[in-house]
Amino acid sequence: HANNIHKQDCTNALNNLAAAHITSGKNSTAVAAYLSRAIEIGDESMLGDAYANYGGHLAKIGDQDAAADSLIRGFWISLRKNRIDAAIALLLRRAFLVPTVYSS
């Protein structure tokens, strides 16, 4: 149980660091590193927000297929956690950010 709390704290911290870099509009290498590490550390149920941020970042740098995959992963996690508003927002982001990807 304590290990799970530490994993959640690390995942949240990395996601928040990435979000700060996204907001400032700089250092996309750091954004990718923080979010990749969060995804490595966290259990799937912890990663809805990290996948959302990663999807937005990937779309911004032009990796539409990976962005679509990340946003859909965040959608399913949010839906399973009964975070309906977050799930709908992710689905809409996926539709607007990545309109050219039809297979995901």
CSV table of N, CA and C in Angstrom, one decimal:
chain,number,residue,atom,x,y,z
A,1,HIS,N,0.8,-1.2,0.0
A,1,HIS,CA,0.0,0.0,0.0
A,1,HIS,C,0.9,1.3,0.0
A,2,ALA,N,1.9,1.3,0.8
A,2,ALA,CA,2.8,2.5,0.9
A,2,ALA,C,3.5,2.7,-0.4
A,3,ASN,N,3.9,1.6,-1.1
A,3,ASN,CA,4.5,1.6,-2.4
A,3,ASN,C,3.6,2.3,-3.4
A,4,ASN,N,2.3,1.9,-3.3
A,4,ASN,CA,1.4,2.4,-4.3
A,4,ASN,C,1.2,4.0,-4.1
A,5,ILE,N,1.2,4.4,-2.9
A,5,ILE,CA,1.1,5.9,-2.6
A,5,ILE,C,2.3,6.6,-3.2
A,6,HIS,N,3.5,6.0,-3.0
A,6,HIS,CA,4.7,6.6,-3.6
A,6,HIS,C,4.7,6.7,-5.1
A,7,LYS,N,4.2,5.6,-5.7
A,7,LYS,CA,4.0,5.6,-7.1
A,7,LYS,C,3.1,6.7,-7.6
A,8,GLN,N,2.0,6.8,-6.9
A,8,GLN,CA,1.0,7.9,-7.2
A,8,GLN,C,1.6,9.2,-7.1
A,9,ASP,N,2.4,9.5,-6.0
A,9,ASP,CA,3.0,10.8,-5.8
A,9,ASP,C,4.0,11.1,-6.9
A,10,CYS,N,4.8,10.1,-7.2
A,10,CYS,CA,5.8,10.3,-8.3
A,10,CYS,C,5.1,10.6,-9.6
A,11,THR,N,4.1,9.8,-9.9
A,11,THR,CA,3.4,10.0,-11.2
A,11,THR,C,2.8,11.4,-11.2
A,12,ASN,N,2.1,11.8,-10.1
A,12,ASN,CA,1.5,13.1,-10.1
A,12,ASN,C,2.6,14.2,-10.2
A,13,ALA,N,3.7,14.1,-9.5
A,13,ALA,CA,4.8,15.1,-9.6
A,13,ALA,C,5.3,15.2,-11.0
A,14,LEU,N,5.6,14.1,-11.7
A,14,LEU,CA,6.1,14.1,-13.0
A,14,LEU,C,5.1,14.7,-14.0
A,15,ASN,N,3.8,14.4,-13.8
A,15,ASN,CA,2.8,14.9,-14.7
A,15,ASN,C,2.7,16.5,-14.5
A,16,ASN,N,2.8,16.9,-13.2
A,16,ASN,CA,2.7,18.3,-12.9
A,16,ASN,C,3.9,19.1,-13.5
A,17,LEU,N,5.1,18.5,-13.4
A,17,LEU,CA,6.3,19.1,-14.0
A,17,LEU,C,6.1,19.3,-15.5
A,18,ALA,N,5.6,18.2,-16.1
A,18,ALA,CA,5.3,18.3,-17.6
A,18,ALA,C,4.3,19.3,-17.9
A,19,ALA,N,3.3,19.4,-17.1
A,19,ALA,CA,2.2,20.4,-17.3
A,19,ALA,C,2.8,21.8,-17.2
A,20,ALA,N,3.7,22.0,-16.3
A,20,ALA,CA,4.3,23.4,-16.1
A,20,ALA,C,5.1,23.7,-17.4
A,21,HIS,N,5.8,22.7,-17.9
A,21,HIS,CA,6.6,23.0,-19.2
A,21,HIS,C,5.7,23.2,-20.4
A,22,ILE,N,4.6,22.5,-20.4
A,22,ILE,CA,3.6,22.6,-21.5
A,22,ILE,C,3.0,24.0,-21.4
A,23,THR,N,2.7,24.5,-20.2
A,23,THR,CA,2.1,25.8,-20.1
A,23,THR,C,3.0,26.9,-20.5
A,24,SER,N,4.3,26.7,-20.1
A,24,SER,CA,5.3,27.8,-20.5
A,24,SER,C,5.7,27.7,-22.0
A,25,GLY,N,5.3,26.6,-22.6
A,25,GLY,CA,5.6,26.5,-24.1
A,25,GLY,C,7.0,26.3,-24.5
A,26,LYS,N,7.8,25.7,-23.5
A,26,LYS,CA,9.2,25.5,-23.9
A,26,LYS,C,9.6,24.1,-23.4
A,27,ASN,N,10.7,23.7,-23.9
A,27,ASN,CA,11.4,22.4,-23.5
A,27,ASN,C,10.5,21.2,-23.7
A,28,SER,N,10.2,20.9,-25.0
A,28,SER,CA,9.4,19.7,-25.2
A,28,SER,C,10.1,18.4,-24.9
A,29,THR,N,11.5,18.5,-24.9
A,29,THR,CA,12.2,17.3,-24.5
A,29,THR,C,12.0,16.9,-23.1
A,30,ALA,N,11.9,17.9,-22.2
A,30,ALA,CA,11.6,17.7,-20.8
A,30,ALA,C,10.2,17.1,-20.6
A,31,VAL,N,9.2,17.7,-21.4
A,31,VAL,CA,7.8,17.3,-21.3
A,31,VAL,C,7.8,15.8,-21.6
A,32,ALA,N,8.4,15.4,-22.7
A,32,ALA,CA,8.4,14.0,-23.2
A,32,ALA,C,9.0,13.1,-22.1
A,33,ALA,N,10.1,13.6,-21.6
A,33,ALA,CA,10.9,12.8,-20.6
A,33,ALA,C,10.0,12.6,-19.3
A,34,TYR,N,9.4,13.7,-18.8
A,34,TYR,CA,8.6,13.6,-17.6
A,34,TYR,C,7.4,12.7,-17.8
A,35,LEU,N,6.7,12.8,-18.9
A,35,LEU,CA,5.5,12.0,-19.1
A,35,LEU,C,5.9,10.5,-19.4
A,36,SER,N,6.9,10.3,-20.1
A,36,SER,CA,7.3,8.9,-20.4
A,36,SER,C,7.7,8.2,-19.1
A,37,ARG,N,8.4,8.9,-18.2
A,37,ARG,CA,8.8,8.4,-16.9
A,37,ARG,C,7.5,8.1,-16.0
A,38,ALA,N,6.6,9.1,-16.0
A,38,ALA,CA,5.4,8.9,-15.3
A,38,ALA,C,4.6,7.6,-15.7
A,39,ILE,N,4.6,7.4,-17.0
A,39,ILE,CA,3.9,6.2,-17.6
A,39,ILE,C,4.6,5.0,-17.2
A,40,GLU,N,6.0,5.0,-17.2
A,40,GLU,CA,6.7,3.8,-16.8
A,40,GLU,C,6.5,3.5,-15.3
A,41,ILE,N,6.4,4.5,-14.5
A,41,ILE,CA,6.3,4.3,-13.0
A,41,ILE,C,4.9,3.9,-12.6
A,42,GLY,N,3.9,4.6,-13.1
A,42,GLY,CA,2.5,4.5,-12.6
A,42,GLY,C,1.8,3.2,-13.1
A,43,ASP,N,0.8,2.8,-12.3
A,43,ASP,CA,-0.1,1.8,-12.7
A,43,ASP,C,-1.1,2.5,-13.6
A,44,GLU,N,-1.7,1.7,-14.5
A,44,GLU,CA,-2.6,2.2,-15.5
A,44,GLU,C,-3.6,3.2,-14.9
A,45,SER,N,-4.2,2.8,-13.8
A,45,SER,CA,-5.3,3.6,-13.2
A,45,SER,C,-4.8,4.9,-12.7
A,46,MET,N,-3.5,5.1,-12.6
A,46,MET,CA,-3.0,6.4,-12.1
A,46,MET,C,-2.7,7.4,-13.3
A,47,LEU,N,-2.8,6.9,-14.5
A,47,LEU,CA,-2.2,7.6,-15.6
A,47,LEU,C,-3.2,8.4,-16.6
A,48,GLY,N,-4.4,8.6,-16.2
A,48,GLY,CA,-5.3,9.3,-17.1
A,48,GLY,C,-4.9,10.7,-17.4
A,49,ASP,N,-4.4,11.4,-16.4
A,49,ASP,CA,-4.0,12.8,-16.7
A,49,ASP,C,-2.7,12.8,-17.5
A,50,ALA,N,-1.8,11.9,-17.1
A,50,ALA,CA,-0.5,11.8,-17.8
A,50,ALA,C,-0.7,11.5,-19.3
A,51,TYR,N,-1.6,10.6,-19.6
A,51,TYR,CA,-1.9,10.3,-21.0
A,51,TYR,C,-2.6,11.4,-21.7
A,52,ALA,N,-3.4,12.2,-21.0
A,52,ALA,CA,-4.0,13.4,-21.6
A,52,ALA,C,-3.0,14.4,-22.0
A,53,ASN,N,-2.1,14.7,-21.0
A,53,ASN,CA,-1.0,15.7,-21.3
A,53,ASN,C,-0.1,15.2,-22.4
A,54,TYR,N,0.3,13.9,-22.4
A,54,TYR,CA,1.2,13.3,-23.4
A,54,TYR,C,0.5,13.4,-24.8
A,55,GLY,N,-0.8,13.1,-24.8
A,55,GLY,CA,-1.5,13.2,-26.1
A,55,GLY,C,-1.5,14.6,-26.7
A,56,GLY,N,-1.7,15.5,-25.8
A,56,GLY,CA,-1.7,16.9,-26.3
A,56,GLY,C,-0.3,17.3,-26.8
A,57,HIS,N,0.7,16.9,-26.0
A,57,HIS,CA,2.1,17.2,-26.4
A,57,HIS,C,2.5,16.5,-27.7
A,58,LEU,N,2.1,15.3,-27.9
A,58,LEU,CA,2.4,14.6,-29.1
A,58,LEU,C,1.7,15.2,-30.3
A,59,ALA,N,0.5,15.6,-30.1
A,59,ALA,CA,-0.2,16.3,-31.2
A,59,ALA,C,0.5,17.6,-31.6
A,60,LYS,N,0.9,18.3,-30.6
A,60,LYS,CA,1.6,19.6,-30.8
A,60,LYS,C,2.9,19.4,-31.6
A,61,ILE,N,3.6,18.3,-31.4
A,61,ILE,CA,4.9,18.1,-32.1
A,61,ILE,C,4.6,17.3,-33.4
A,62,GLY,N,3.4,17.0,-33.7
A,62,GLY,CA,3.1,16.4,-35.0
A,62,GLY,C,3.0,14.9,-35.1
A,63,ASP,N,3.1,14.2,-33.9
A,63,ASP,CA,2.9,12.7,-33.9
A,63,ASP,C,1.5,12.4,-33.7
A,64,GLN,N,0.7,12.5,-34.8
A,64,GLN,CA,-0.8,12.3,-34.6
A,64,GLN,C,-1.2,10.9,-34.2
A,65,ASP,N,-0.6,9.9,-34.7
A,65,ASP,CA,-0.9,8.5,-34.4
A,65,ASP,C,-0.7,8.3,-32.9
A,66,ALA,N,0.5,8.6,-32.4
A,66,ALA,CA,0.8,8.4,-31.0
A,66,ALA,C,-0.1,9.3,-30.1
A,67,ALA,N,-0.4,10.5,-30.5
A,67,ALA,CA,-1.3,11.4,-29.8
A,67,ALA,C,-2.7,10.8,-29.6
A,68,ALA,N,-3.2,10.2,-30.8
A,68,ALA,CA,-4.5,9.6,-30.7
A,68,ALA,C,-4.5,8.4,-29.7
A,69,ASP,N,-3.5,7.6,-29.8
A,69,ASP,CA,-3.4,6.5,-28.9
A,69,ASP,C,-3.4,6.9,-27.4
A,70,SER,N,-2.6,7.9,-27.1
A,70,SER,CA,-2.4,8.4,-25.8
A,70,SER,C,-3.8,9.0,-25.2
A,71,LEU,N,-4.4,9.8,-26.1
A,71,LEU,CA,-5.7,10.4,-25.7
A,71,LEU,C,-6.8,9.3,-25.4
A,72,ILE,N,-6.8,8.3,-26.3
A,72,ILE,CA,-7.8,7.2,-26.1
A,72,ILE,C,-7.5,6.4,-24.8
A,73,ARG,N,-6.2,6.2,-24.5
A,73,ARG,CA,-5.8,5.5,-23.3
A,73,ARG,C,-6.3,6.3,-22.1
A,74,GLY,N,-6.1,7.6,-22.1
A,74,GLY,CA,-6.6,8.5,-21.0
A,74,GLY,C,-8.1,8.4,-20.9
A,75,PHE,N,-8.8,8.4,-22.1
A,75,PHE,CA,-10.3,8.3,-22.1
A,75,PHE,C,-10.7,7.1,-21.4
A,76,TRP,N,-10.2,5.9,-21.7
A,76,TRP,CA,-10.6,4.6,-21.1
A,76,TRP,C,-10.3,4.6,-19.6
A,77,ILE,N,-9.2,5.1,-19.2
A,77,ILE,CA,-8.8,5.1,-17.8
A,77,ILE,C,-9.9,6.0,-17.1
A,78,SER,N,-10.1,7.2,-17.6
A,78,SER,CA,-11.1,8.1,-17.0
A,78,SER,C,-12.5,7.4,-16.9
A,79,LEU,N,-12.9,6.8,-18.0
A,79,LEU,CA,-14.2,6.1,-18.0
A,79,LEU,C,-14.3,5.0,-16.9
A,80,ARG,N,-13.2,4.2,-16.8
A,80,ARG,CA,-13.2,3.1,-15.8
A,80,ARG,C,-13.2,3.7,-14.4
A,81,LYS,N,-12.7,4.9,-14.2
A,81,LYS,CA,-12.7,5.5,-12.9
A,81,LYS,C,-13.9,6.3,-12.6
A,82,ASN,N,-14.9,6.3,-13.6
A,82,ASN,CA,-16.1,7.0,-13.5
A,82,ASN,C,-15.9,8.5,-13.4
A,83,ARG,N,-14.9,9.0,-14.1
A,83,ARG,CA,-14.6,10.4,-14.3
A,83,ARG,C,-15.2,10.8,-15.6
A,84,ILE,N,-16.5,10.8,-15.7
A,84,ILE,CA,-17.2,11.0,-17.0
A,84,ILE,C,-16.8,12.3,-17.7
A,85,ASP,N,-16.8,13.4,-16.9
A,85,ASP,CA,-16.4,14.7,-17.5
A,85,ASP,C,-15.0,14.6,-18.1
A,86,ALA,N,-14.1,14.1,-17.4
A,86,ALA,CA,-12.7,14.0,-17.9
A,86,ALA,C,-12.7,13.1,-19.2
A,87,ALA,N,-13.4,12.0,-19.1
A,87,ALA,CA,-13.5,11.1,-20.3
A,87,ALA,C,-14.0,11.8,-21.5
A,88,ILE,N,-15.1,12.5,-21.3
A,88,ILE,CA,-15.7,13.2,-22.5
A,88,ILE,C,-14.7,14.3,-23.0
A,89,ALA,N,-14.1,15.0,-22.1
A,89,ALA,CA,-13.1,16.0,-22.5
A,89,ALA,C,-12.0,15.4,-23.3
A,90,LEU,N,-11.5,14.2,-22.9
A,90,LEU,CA,-10.4,13.5,-23.6
A,90,LEU,C,-10.9,13.1,-25.0
A,91,LEU,N,-12.1,12.6,-25.1
A,91,LEU,CA,-12.6,12.1,-26.4
A,91,LEU,C,-12.8,13.3,-27.3
A,92,LEU,N,-13.2,14.5,-26.8
A,92,LEU,CA,-13.3,15.7,-27.6
A,92,LEU,C,-11.9,16.2,-28.0
A,93,ARG,N,-11.0,16.2,-27.1
A,93,ARG,CA,-9.6,16.6,-27.5
A,93,ARG,C,-9.1,15.7,-28.6
A,94,ARG,N,-9.4,14.4,-28.4
A,94,ARG,CA,-8.9,13.4,-29.5
A,94,ARG,C,-9.5,13.8,-30.8
A,95,ALA,N,-10.8,14.1,-30.8
A,95,ALA,CA,-11.5,14.4,-32.0
A,95,ALA,C,-11.0,15.7,-32.6
A,96,PHE,N,-10.7,16.7,-31.8
A,96,PHE,CA,-10.3,18.0,-32.3
A,96,PHE,C,-8.8,18.1,-32.6
A,97,LEU,N,-8.0,17.5,-31.8
A,97,LEU,CA,-6.5,17.5,-31.9
A,97,LEU,C,-6.0,16.6,-33.0
A,98,VAL,N,-6.7,15.5,-33.2
A,98,VAL,CA,-6.2,14.5,-34.1
A,98,VAL,C,-7.3,14.1,-35.1
A,99,PRO,N,-7.8,15.0,-35.9
A,99,PRO,CA,-8.9,14.6,-36.7
A,99,PRO,C,-8.5,13.7,-37.9
A,100,THR,N,-7.2,13.6,-38.2
A,100,THR,CA,-6.8,12.8,-39.3
A,100,THR,C,-6.6,11.4,-39.0
A,101,VAL,N,-6.7,10.9,-37.8
A,101,VAL,CA,-6.4,9.6,-37.4
A,101,VAL,C,-7.7,8.8,-37.2
A,102,TYR,N,-8.0,7.9,-38.1
A,102,TYR,CA,-9.3,7.2,-38.0
A,102,TYR,C,-9.3,5.8,-37.4
A,103,SER,N,-8.1,5.3,-37.3
A,103,SER,CA,-8.0,3.9,-36.9
A,103,SER,C,-8.1,3.6,-35.4
A,104,SER,N,-7.9,4.6,-34.5
A,104,SER,CA,-7.9,4.4,-33.1
A,104,SER,C,-9.2,4.5,-32.5
